[in-house]
C-alpha positions as a LaTeX table, in Angstrom:
\begin{tabular}{lrrr}
\hline
Residue & $x$ (\AA) & $y$ (\AA) & $z$ (\AA) \\
\hline
Unk1 & 49.96 & 49.91 & 80.45 \\
Unk2 & 49.65 & 47.42 & 77.61 \\
Unk3 & 53.18 & 48.27 & 76.45 \\
Unk4 & 54.58 & 47.37 & 79.90 \\
Unk5 & 52.74 & 44.05 & 79.88 \\
Unk6 & 54.13 & 43.25 & 76.44 \\
Unk7 & 57.68 & 44.08 & 77.58 \\
Unk8 & 57.26 & 41.90 & 80.66 \\
Unk9 & 56.01 & 38.99 & 78.56 \\
Unk10 & 58.93 & 39.32 & 76.12 \\
Unk11 & 61.46 & 39.41 & 78.96 \\
Unk12 & 59.80 & 36.41 & 80.61 \\
Unk13 & 59.93 & 34.46 & 77.35 \\
Unk14 & 63.61 & 35.29 & 76.86 \\
Unk15 & 64.55 & 34.33 & 80.41 \\
Unk16 & 62.70 & 31.02 & 80.20 \\
Unk17 & 64.40 & 30.15 & 76.91 \\
Unk18 & 67.95 & 30.87 & 78.07 \\
Unk19 & 70.11 & 27.90 & 78.88 \\
Unk20 & 70.98 & 27.20 & 82.48 \\
Unk21 & 74.67 & 27.59 & 81.74 \\
Unk22 & 74.14 & 31.16 & 80.59 \\
Unk23 & 72.09 & 31.97 & 83.69 \\
Unk24 & 74.76 & 30.64 & 86.05 \\
Unk25 & 77.43 & 32.61 & 84.20 \\
Unk26 & 75.38 & 35.76 & 84.74 \\
Unk27 & 75.21 & 34.94 & 88.45 \\
Unk28 & 78.88 & 34.08 & 88.91 \\
Unk29 & 80.52 & 36.76 & 86.76 \\
Unk30 & 80.09 & 39.50 & 89.40 \\
Unk31 & 81.50 & 37.13 & 92.02 \\
Unk32 & 84.63 & 36.59 & 89.96 \\
Unk33 & 85.07 & 40.33 & 89.29 \\
Unk34 & 84.95 & 41.08 & 93.03 \\
Unk35 & 87.48 & 38.32 & 93.72 \\
Unk36 & 89.84 & 39.59 & 91.03 \\
Unk37 & 89.55 & 43.14 & 92.39 \\
Unk38 & 90.45 & 41.94 & 95.88 \\
Unk39 & 93.46 & 40.15 & 94.44 \\
Unk40 & 94.59 & 43.33 & 92.66 \\
Unk41 & 94.31 & 45.33 & 95.89 \\
Unk42 & 96.40 & 42.69 & 97.61 \\
Unk43 & 99.07 & 42.98 & 94.93 \\
Unk44 & 99.28 & 46.74 & 95.44 \\
Unk45 & 99.33 & 46.45 & 99.25 \\
Unk46 & 102.02 & 43.74 & 99.12 \\
Unk47 & 104.56 & 46.44 & 98.26 \\
Unk48 & 104.43 & 47.44 & 101.95 \\
Unk49 & 107.06 & 45.35 & 103.74 \\
Unk50 & 105.97 & 42.65 & 106.24 \\
Unk51 & 102.29 & 43.63 & 106.72 \\
Unk52 & 101.62 & 43.90 & 102.99 \\
Unk53 & 102.48 & 40.26 & 102.37 \\
Unk54 & 100.02 & 39.07 & 105.02 \\
Unk55 & 97.26 & 41.24 & 103.54 \\
Unk56 & 98.06 & 39.94 & 100.06 \\
Unk57 & 97.90 & 36.33 & 101.27 \\
Unk58 & 94.54 & 36.95 & 102.99 \\
Unk59 & 93.07 & 38.55 & 99.87 \\
Unk60 & 94.40 & 35.74 & 97.67 \\
Unk61 & 92.68 & 33.24 & 99.99 \\
Unk62 & 89.43 & 35.21 & 99.71 \\
Unk63 & 89.79 & 35.26 & 95.91 \\
Unk64 & 90.27 & 31.49 & 95.84 \\
Unk65 & 87.18 & 31.00 & 98.03 \\
Unk66 & 85.10 & 33.20 & 95.73 \\
Unk67 & 86.32 & 31.26 & 92.68 \\
Unk68 & 85.46 & 27.97 & 94.38 \\
Unk69 & 81.95 & 29.21 & 95.19 \\
Unk70 & 81.48 & 30.48 & 91.63 \\
Unk71 & 82.65 & 27.14 & 90.21 \\
Unk72 & 80.14 & 25.37 & 92.45 \\
Unk73 & 77.32 & 27.56 & 91.15 \\
Unk74 & 78.48 & 26.95 & 87.57 \\
Unk75 & 78.22 & 23.19 & 88.14 \\
Unk76 & 74.55 & 23.35 & 89.18 \\
Unk77 & 72.55 & 21.54 & 86.50 \\
Unk78 & 69.70 & 23.71 & 85.29 \\
\hline
\end{tabular}
């Protein structure tokens, strides 16, 4: 029990000492990975004539929206 309390206190101390920039990067990195994955799927689907291009454009738009949201989170002053 005491070991768990010590671990919790160490983790709490580390989290409180991290800079805000680092914390926002941790939050936005998964967002950017998902957006990049959607973009990659769109590139593969775009090989299909006519319909593929529309899917690729939609996924590119979603990727841009995710990047914009991630940039907004990065700009939050902590």
